[in-house]
Coordinates of C-alpha atoms in Angstrom, one line a residue:
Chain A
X100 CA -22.5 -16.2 15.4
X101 CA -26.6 -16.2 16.7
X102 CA -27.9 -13.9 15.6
X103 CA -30.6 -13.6 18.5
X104 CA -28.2 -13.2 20.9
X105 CA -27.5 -9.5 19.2
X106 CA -30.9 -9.1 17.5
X107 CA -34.2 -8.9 18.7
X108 CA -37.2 -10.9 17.0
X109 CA -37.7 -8.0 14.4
X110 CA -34.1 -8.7 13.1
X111 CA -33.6 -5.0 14.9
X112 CA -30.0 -4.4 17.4
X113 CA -31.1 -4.9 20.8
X114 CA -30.9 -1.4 22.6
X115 CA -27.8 -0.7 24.0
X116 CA -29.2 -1.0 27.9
X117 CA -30.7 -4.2 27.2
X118 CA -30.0 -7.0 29.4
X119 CA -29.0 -9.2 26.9
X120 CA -25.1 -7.7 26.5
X121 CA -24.6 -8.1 30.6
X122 CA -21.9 -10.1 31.5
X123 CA -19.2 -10.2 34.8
X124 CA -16.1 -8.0 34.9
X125 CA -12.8 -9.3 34.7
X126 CA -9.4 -8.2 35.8
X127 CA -6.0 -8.3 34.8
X128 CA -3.5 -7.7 38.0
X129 CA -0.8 -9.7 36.1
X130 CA -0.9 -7.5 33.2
X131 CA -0.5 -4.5 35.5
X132 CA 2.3 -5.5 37.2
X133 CA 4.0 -6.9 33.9
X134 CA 3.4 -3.5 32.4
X135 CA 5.7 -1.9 34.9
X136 CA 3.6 -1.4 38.4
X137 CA 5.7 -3.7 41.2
X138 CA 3.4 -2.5 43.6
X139 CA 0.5 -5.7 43.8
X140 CA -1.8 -2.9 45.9
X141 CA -1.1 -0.5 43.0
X142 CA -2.0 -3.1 40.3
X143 CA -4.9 -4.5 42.5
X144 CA -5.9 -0.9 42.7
X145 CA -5.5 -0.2 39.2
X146 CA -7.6 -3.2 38.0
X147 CA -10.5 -2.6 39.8
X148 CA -10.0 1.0 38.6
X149 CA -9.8 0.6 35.1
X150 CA -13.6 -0.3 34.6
X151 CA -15.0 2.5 36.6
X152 CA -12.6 4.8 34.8
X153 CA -13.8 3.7 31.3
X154 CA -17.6 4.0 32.3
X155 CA -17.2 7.2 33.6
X156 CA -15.5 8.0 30.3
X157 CA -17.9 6.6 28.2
X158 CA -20.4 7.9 30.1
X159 CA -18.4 11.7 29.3
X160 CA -18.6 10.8 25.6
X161 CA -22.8 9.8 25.6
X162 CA -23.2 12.8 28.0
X163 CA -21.7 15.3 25.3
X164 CA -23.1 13.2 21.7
X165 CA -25.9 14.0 23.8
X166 CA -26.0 17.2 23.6
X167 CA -24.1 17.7 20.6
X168 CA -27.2 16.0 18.4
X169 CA -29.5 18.2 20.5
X170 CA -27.3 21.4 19.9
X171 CA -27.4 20.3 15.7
X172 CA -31.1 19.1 15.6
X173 CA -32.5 22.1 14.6
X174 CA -35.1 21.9 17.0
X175 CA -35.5 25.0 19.6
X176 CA -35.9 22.8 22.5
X177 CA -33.2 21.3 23.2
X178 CA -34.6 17.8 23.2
X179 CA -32.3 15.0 25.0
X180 CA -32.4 11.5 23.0
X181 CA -33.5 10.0 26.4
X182 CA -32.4 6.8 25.6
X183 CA -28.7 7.5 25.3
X184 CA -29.0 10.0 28.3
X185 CA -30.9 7.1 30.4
X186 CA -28.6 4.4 29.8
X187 CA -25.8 6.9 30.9
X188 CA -27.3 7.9 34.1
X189 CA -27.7 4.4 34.7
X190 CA -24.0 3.9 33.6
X191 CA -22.9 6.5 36.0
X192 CA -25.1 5.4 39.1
X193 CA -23.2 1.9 38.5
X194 CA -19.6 3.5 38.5
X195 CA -20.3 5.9 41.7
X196 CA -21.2 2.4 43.2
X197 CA -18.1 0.5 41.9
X198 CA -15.9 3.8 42.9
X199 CA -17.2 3.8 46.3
X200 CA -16.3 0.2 46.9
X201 CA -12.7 0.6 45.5
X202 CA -10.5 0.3 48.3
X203 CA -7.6 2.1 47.3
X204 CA -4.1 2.0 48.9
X205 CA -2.6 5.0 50.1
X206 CA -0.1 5.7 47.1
X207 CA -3.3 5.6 45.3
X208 CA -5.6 7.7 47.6
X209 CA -5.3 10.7 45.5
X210 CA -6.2 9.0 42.1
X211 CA -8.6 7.3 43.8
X212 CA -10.5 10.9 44.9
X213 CA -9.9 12.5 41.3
X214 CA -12.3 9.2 40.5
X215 CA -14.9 10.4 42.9
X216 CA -14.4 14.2 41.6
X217 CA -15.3 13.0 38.1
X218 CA -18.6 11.0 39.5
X219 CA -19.6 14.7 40.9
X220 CA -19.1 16.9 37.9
X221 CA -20.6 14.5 36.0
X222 CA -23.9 14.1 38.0
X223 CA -23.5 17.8 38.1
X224 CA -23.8 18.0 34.4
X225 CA -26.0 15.4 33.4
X226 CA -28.6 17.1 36.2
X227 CA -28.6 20.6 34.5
X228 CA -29.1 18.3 31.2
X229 CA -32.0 17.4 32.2
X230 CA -33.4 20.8 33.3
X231 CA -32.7 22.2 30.1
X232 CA -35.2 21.9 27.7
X233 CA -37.8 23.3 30.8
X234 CA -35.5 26.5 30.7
X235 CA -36.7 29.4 28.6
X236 CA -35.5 31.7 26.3
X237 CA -32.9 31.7 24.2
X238 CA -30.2 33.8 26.5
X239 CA -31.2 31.7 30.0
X240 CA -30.9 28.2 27.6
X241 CA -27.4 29.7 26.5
X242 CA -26.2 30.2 29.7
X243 CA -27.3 27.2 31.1
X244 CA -25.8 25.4 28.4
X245 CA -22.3 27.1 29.4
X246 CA -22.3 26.3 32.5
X247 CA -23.2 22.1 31.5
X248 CA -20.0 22.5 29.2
X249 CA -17.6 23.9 31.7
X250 CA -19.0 21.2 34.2
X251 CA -18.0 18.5 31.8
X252 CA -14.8 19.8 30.3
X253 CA -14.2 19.6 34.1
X254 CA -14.7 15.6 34.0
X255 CA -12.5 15.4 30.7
X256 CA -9.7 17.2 31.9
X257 CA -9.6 14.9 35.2
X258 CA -10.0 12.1 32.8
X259 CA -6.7 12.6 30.8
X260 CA -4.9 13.5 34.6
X261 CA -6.0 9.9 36.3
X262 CA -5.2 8.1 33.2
X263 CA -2.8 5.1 33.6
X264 CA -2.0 4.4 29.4
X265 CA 0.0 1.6 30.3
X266 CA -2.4 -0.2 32.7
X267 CA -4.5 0.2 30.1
X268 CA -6.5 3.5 31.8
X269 CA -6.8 5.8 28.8
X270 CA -9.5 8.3 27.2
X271 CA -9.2 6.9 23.9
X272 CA -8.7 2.8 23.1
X273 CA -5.7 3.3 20.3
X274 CA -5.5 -0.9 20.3
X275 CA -6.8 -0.7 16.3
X276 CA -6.3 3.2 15.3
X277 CA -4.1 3.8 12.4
X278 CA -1.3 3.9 14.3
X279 CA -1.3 0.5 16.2
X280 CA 2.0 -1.0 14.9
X281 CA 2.9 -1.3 18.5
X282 CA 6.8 -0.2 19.1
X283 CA 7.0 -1.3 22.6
X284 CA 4.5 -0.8 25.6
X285 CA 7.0 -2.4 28.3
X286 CA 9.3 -0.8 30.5
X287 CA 11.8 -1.6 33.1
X288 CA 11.1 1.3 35.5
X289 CA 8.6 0.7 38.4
X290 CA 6.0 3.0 37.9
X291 CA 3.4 5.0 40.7
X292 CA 0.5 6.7 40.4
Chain B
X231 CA -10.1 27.2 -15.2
X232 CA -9.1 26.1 -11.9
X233 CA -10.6 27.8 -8.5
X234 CA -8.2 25.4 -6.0
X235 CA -5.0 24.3 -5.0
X236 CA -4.9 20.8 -3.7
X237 CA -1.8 20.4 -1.1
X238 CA -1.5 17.0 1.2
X239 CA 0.7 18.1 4.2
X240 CA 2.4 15.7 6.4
X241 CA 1.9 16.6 10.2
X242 CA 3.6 13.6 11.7
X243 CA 4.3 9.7 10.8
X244 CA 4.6 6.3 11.4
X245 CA 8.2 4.3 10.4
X246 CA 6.8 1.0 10.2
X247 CA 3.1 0.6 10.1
X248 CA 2.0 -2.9 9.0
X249 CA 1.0 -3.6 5.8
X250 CA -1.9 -5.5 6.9
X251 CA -3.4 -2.2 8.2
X252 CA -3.2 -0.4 5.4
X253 CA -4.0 -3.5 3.2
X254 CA -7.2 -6.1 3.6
X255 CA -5.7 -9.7 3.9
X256 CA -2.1 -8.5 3.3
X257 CA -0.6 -10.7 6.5
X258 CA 2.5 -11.1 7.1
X259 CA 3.9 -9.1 4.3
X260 CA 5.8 -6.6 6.2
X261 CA 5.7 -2.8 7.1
X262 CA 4.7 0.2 5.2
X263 CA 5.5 3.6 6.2
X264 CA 2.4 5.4 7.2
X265 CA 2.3 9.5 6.7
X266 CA -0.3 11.5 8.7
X267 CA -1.6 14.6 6.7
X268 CA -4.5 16.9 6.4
X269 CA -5.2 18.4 2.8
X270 CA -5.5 22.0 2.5
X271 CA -7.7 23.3 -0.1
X272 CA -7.2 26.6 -1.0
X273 CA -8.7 29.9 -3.2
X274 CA -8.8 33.4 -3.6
X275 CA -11.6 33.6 -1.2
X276 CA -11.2 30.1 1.0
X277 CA -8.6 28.7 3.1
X278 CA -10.0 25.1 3.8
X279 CA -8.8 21.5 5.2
X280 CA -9.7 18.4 5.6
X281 CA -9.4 16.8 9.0
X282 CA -7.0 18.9 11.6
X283 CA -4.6 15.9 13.0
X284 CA -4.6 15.3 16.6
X285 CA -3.1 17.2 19.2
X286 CA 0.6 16.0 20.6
X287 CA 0.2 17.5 23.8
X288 CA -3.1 15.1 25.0
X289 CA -1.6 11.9 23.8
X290 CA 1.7 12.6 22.2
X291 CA 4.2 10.8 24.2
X292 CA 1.7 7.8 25.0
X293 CA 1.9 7.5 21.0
X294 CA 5.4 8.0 20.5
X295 CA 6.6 5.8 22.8
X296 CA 4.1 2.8 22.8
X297 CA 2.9 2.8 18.4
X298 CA 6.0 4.6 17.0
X299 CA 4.3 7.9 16.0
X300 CA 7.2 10.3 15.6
X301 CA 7.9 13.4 14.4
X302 CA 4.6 15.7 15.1
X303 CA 4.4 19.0 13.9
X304 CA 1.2 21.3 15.0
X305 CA -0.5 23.4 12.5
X306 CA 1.1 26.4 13.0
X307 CA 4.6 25.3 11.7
X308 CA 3.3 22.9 8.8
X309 CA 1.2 25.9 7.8
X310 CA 3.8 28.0 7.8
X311 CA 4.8 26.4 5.2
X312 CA 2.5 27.7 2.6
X313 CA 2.6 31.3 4.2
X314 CA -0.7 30.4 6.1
X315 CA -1.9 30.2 10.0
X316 CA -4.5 28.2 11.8
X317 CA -6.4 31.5 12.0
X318 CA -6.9 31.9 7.9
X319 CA -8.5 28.5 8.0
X320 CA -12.6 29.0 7.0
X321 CA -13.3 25.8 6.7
X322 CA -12.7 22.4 8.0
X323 CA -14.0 18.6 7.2
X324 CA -13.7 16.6 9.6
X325 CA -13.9 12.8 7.7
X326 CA -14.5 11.0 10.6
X327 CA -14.1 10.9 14.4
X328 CA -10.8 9.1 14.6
X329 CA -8.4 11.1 16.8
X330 CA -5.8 11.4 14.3
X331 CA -8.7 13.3 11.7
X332 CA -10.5 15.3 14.4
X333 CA -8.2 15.6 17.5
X334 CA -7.3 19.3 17.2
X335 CA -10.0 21.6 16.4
X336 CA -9.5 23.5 19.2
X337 CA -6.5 25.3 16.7
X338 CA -8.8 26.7 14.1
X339 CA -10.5 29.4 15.7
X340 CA -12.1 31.0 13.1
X341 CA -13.3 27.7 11.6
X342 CA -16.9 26.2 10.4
X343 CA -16.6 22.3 10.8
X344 CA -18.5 19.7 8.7
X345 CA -18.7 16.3 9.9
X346 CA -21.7 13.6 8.9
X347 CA -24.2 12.9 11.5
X348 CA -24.3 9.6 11.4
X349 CA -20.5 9.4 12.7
X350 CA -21.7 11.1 16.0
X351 CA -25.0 9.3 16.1
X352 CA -23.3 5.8 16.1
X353 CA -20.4 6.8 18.2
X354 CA -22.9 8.1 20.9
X355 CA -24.9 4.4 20.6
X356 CA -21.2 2.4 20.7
X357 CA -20.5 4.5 23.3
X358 CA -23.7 2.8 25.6
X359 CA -22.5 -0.6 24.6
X360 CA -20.4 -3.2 27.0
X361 CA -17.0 -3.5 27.2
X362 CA -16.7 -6.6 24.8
X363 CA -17.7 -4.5 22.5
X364 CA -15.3 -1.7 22.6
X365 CA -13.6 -2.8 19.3
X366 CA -16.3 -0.4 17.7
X367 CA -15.1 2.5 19.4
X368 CA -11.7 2.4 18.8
X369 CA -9.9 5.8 18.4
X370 CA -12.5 8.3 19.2
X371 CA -11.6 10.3 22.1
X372 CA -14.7 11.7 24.2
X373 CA -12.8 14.8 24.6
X374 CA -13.2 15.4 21.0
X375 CA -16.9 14.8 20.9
X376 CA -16.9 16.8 24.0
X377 CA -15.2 20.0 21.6
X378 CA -17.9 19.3 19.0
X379 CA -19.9 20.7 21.4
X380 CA -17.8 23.6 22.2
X381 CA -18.3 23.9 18.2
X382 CA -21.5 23.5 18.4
X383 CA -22.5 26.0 20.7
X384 CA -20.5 28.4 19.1
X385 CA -22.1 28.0 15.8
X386 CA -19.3 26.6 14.4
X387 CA -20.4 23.1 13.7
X388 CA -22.6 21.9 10.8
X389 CA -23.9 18.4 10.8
X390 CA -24.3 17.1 7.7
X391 CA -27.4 14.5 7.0
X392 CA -25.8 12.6 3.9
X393 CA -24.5 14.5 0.5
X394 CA -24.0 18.2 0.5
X395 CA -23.4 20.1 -2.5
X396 CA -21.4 23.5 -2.9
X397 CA -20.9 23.7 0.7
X398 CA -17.8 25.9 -0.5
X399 CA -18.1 26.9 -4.5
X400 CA -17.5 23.6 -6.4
X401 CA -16.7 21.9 -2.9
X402 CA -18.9 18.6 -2.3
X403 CA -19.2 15.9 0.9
X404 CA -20.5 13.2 0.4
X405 CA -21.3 10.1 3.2
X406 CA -19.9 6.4 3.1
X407 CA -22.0 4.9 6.1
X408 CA -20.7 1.9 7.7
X409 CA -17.5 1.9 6.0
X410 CA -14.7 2.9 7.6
X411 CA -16.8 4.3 10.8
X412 CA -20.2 4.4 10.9
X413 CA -20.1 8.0 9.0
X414 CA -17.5 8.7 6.9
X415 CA -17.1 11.2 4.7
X416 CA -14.7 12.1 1.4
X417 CA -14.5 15.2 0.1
X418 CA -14.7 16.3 -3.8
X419 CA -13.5 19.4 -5.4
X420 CA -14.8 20.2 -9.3
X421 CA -12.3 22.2 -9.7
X422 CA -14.0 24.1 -12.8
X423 CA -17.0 24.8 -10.8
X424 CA -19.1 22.8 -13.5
X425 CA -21.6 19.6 -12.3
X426 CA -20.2 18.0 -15.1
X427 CA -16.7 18.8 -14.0
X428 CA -13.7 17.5 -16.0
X429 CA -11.2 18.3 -13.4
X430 CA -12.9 16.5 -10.4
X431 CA -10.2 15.2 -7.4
X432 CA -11.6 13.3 -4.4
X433 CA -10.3 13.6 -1.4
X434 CA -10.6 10.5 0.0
X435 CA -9.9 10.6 4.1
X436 CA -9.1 7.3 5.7
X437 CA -11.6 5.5 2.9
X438 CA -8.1 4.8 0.8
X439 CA -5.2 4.5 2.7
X440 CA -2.9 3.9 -0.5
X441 CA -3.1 3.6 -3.9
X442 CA -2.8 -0.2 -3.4
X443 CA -6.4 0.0 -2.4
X444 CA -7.3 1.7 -5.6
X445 CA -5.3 -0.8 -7.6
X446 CA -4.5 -3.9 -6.2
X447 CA -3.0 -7.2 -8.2
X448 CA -5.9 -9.1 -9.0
X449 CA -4.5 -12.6 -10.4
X450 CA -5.8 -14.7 -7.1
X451 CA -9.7 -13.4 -9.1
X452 CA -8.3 -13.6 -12.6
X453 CA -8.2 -9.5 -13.4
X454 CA -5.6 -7.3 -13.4
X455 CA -6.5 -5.0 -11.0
X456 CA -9.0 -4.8 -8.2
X457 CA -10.0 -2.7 -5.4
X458 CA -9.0 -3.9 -1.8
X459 CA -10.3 -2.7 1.0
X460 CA -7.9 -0.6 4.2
X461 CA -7.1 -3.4 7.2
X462 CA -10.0 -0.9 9.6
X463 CA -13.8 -0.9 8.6
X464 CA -16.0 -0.8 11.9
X465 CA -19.3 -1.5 9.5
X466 CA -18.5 -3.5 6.4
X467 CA -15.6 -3.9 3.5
X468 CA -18.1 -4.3 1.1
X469 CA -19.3 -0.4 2.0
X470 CA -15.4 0.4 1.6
X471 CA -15.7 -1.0 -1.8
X472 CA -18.9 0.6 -3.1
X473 CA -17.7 4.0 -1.6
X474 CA -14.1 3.6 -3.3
X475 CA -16.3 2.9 -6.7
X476 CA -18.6 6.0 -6.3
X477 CA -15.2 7.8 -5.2
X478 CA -13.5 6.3 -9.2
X479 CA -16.8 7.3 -10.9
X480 CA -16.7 11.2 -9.4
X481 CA -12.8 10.9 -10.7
X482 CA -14.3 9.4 -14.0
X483 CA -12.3 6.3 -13.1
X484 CA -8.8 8.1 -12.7
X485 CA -7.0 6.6 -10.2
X486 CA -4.4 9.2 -9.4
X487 CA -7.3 11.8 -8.8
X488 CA -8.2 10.1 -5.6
X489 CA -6.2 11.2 -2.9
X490 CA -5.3 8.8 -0.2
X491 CA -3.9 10.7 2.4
X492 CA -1.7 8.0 4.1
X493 CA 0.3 7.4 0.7
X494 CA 3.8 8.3 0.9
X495 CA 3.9 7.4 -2.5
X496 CA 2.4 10.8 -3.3
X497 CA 5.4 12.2 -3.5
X498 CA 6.2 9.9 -7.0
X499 CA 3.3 11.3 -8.1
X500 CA 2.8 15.3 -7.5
X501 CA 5.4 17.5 -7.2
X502 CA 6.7 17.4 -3.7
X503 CA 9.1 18.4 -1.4
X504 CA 10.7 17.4 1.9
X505 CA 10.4 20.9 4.9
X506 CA 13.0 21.8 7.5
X507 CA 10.8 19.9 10.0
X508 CA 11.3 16.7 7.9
X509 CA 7.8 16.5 6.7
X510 CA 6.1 15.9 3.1
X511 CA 4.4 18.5 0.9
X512 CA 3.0 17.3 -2.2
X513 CA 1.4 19.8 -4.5
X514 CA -2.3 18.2 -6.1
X515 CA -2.8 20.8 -8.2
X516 CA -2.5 24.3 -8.3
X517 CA -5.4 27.3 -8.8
X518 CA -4.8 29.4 -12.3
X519 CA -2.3 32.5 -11.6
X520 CA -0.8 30.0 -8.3
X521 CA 2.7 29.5 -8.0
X522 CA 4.2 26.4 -7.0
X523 CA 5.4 26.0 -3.1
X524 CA 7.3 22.8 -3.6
X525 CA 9.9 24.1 -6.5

């Protein structure tokens, strides 16, 4: 492995919105459809989904560690590692693009709408983020801080109702968990969405 | 003197889990059975556990049917067991962010959680990385992170910068970074309440999977035994081994008072018994003046 393609000239990890780990999509129709959706609009649909789904996911999960190191910091303010919250506002600018250009079939219309839901509540939430550590005192901060969580508890729950497990659209990536001894993940039945 | 009893309680399983992933370099040698469990520590004054399982009704079926996970139980009916609810619980440790240890908080109401920051840190930078590199965050589900903060903002979640001491009487965390995930934890009961304790057990989370990792055949080196790391470390092997050392020296190099949690062998080893529900409870140890809920 080079090193420099991972490390920067200090020997440090290049930051996790560097430019150095950008590379082009790809997509996997044939696996779709082998994994049970007949439907090639469904599986085209599906494919083109699946990335968008799993930033906007990701994109949940650096939203909330977020949030959760500020909570635990100690520090009354509330400070954001801006970083982390940069890269995922960047993250989630790039899937409201990529979800807008979906083009979605009919059977899939609704999913595809739950997608763009998701993109909202999580703008929603990542906005009022920002403004928190310019709110003060300690009842207004608490408040505000609810109304972040119930905006992206929101997002999560439309996350686990779009996901697709067997097109590979899930919340969590179980592919090396303790429990991947992988009984069967084929079925005979056509599937919809 | 002893403050605790120790109990390991099954809460689902796997049939046939490959050895491999339980194993480092044990290919093609067949399957294992693999156990899931939480270990409930318990006193006169403290109902405790560590890790709380996952919860079947997120991603139950999805694992039955496509890994083979059968037979899941929620805390309320393995507790049962011992005469205990989710409510009693004080005290939780969550070893690491894996679904299956920290999927299910949200039934342990009236619980403090301890998890090591690191483990959330490193998840949150993964988390910004490209899809190639996925691989790292393997089995962390954002909804979880995303309860840590329901946690959090109820006061209900401690995160822990390395070792901590005493966080319950005699009770001790202690960090393995980049081992396992980038900030696991084990657990370590002195069960005498001394620093010097002679009655030490570790509680070992996914660090040790079975005892095979404690005690592996070492001919292919030339010694009897050796350590061998589990099949999953997202940092490095070599911080599995150096943990599972520090893990032997707290135990003063007892291997059957390190508790792997995915060892159904457990049940050759403590007292045990099999529940209505079809499920393993295996007795540690018991506090003085405890009976025994496996007889």
């Amino acid at each position: 492995m080079n090193n420099s393609a991972v490390r920067n000239g200090d020997g440090k990890l290049h930051e996790a919105g560097c430019g150095v780990w950008d590379v082009p999509d790809a997509s996997d129709v044939e696996f779709i459809i082998d994994a049970g959706f007949g439907d090639e609009a469904i599986a085209g649909y599906l494919a083109h989904a699946r990335p968008v789904y799993d930033t906007l996911n990701r994109v949940l999960a650096q939203l909330s560690g977020v949030l959760l190191l500020a909570m635990t910091s100690g520090k009354s303010d509330l400070a954001l590692d801006h970083d982390v919250y940069r890269i995922a506002l960047e993250r989630l600018s790039e899937a409201h693009e990529r979800q807008r250009a979906l083009k979605a079939p009919a059977s899939a219309a609704r999913h595809h709408a739950v997608l763009a839901d998701i993109v909202v509540r999580l703008e929603a939430a990542a906005k009022d983020m920002d403004a928190l550590s310019a709110i003060l005192g300690r009842d207004a901060r608490e408040a505000h801080m609810r109304k972040i969580i119930i905006k992206l508890h929101g997002a999560q729950r439309l996350l686990v109702a779009t996901a697709q497990p067997d097109a590979n659209i899930t919340p969590v990536d179980f592919s090396h968990a303790c429990c991947t001894c992988s009984v069967s993940g084929k079925t005979s039945s056509e599937k919809i969405i | 003197m002893a403050d605790y009893s120790i109990y390991v309680l099954e809460y689902c399983y796997v049939p046939k889990y490959h050895k491999s992933g339980v194993l480092y370099g044990a290919h093609n040698e067949g399957y294992v059975k693999l156990p899931y469990c939480y270990v409930l520590i318990r006193s006169k004054d403290h109902v405790a556990l560590v890790d709380v399982g996952y919860n079947d009704k997120d991603y139950g079926k999805f694992l039955g049917d496509k890994f083979g996970v059968e037979n899941w139980r929620s805390p309320k009916v393995v507790l049962a067991e011992l005469g205990l609810t989710p409510e009693d619980v004080d005290t939780v440790f969550i070893t690491h962010a894996h679904f299956d240890h920290f999927g299910n908080v949200e039934d342990f109401p009236n619980a403090t959680f301890y998890i090591q920051r690191d483990e959330i840190e490193k998840w949150v930078w993964a988390m910004s990385l490209p899809e190639r590199l996925r691989w790292m965050m393997i089995a962390v589900d954002p909804g979880d992170i995303l309860r840590g903060v329901n946690l959090a903002a109820q006061g209900r979640l401690n995160v822990v910068e390395g070792s901590l001491e005493d966080v319950l009487p005699g009770v001790d965390v202690h960090l393995a970074r980049d081992s396992h995930t980038f900030g696991s934890m084990w657990v370590t009961v002195r069960n005498d309440g001394k620093a010097d304790s002679q009655d030490t057990w570790v509680l070992a989370g996914d660090l040790v999977y079975q005892f095979t990792n404690l005690k592996n055949d070492g001919s292919v080196v030339g010694v009897d035994t050796m350590y061998t790391p589990v099949g999953l470390a997202v940092g490095s092997q070599m911080n599995l081994l150096l943990a599972t050392e520090e893990m032997m020296k707290q135990a003063g190099y007892d291997d059957t008072r390190v508790i792997p949690i995915h060892e159904e062998g457990l049940a050759d080893r403590f007292p045990s018994r099999i529940t209505k529900e079809n499920l393993r409870i295996s007795e540690i140890c018991l506090a003085d003046g405890t009976s025994s809920v496996v007889a």
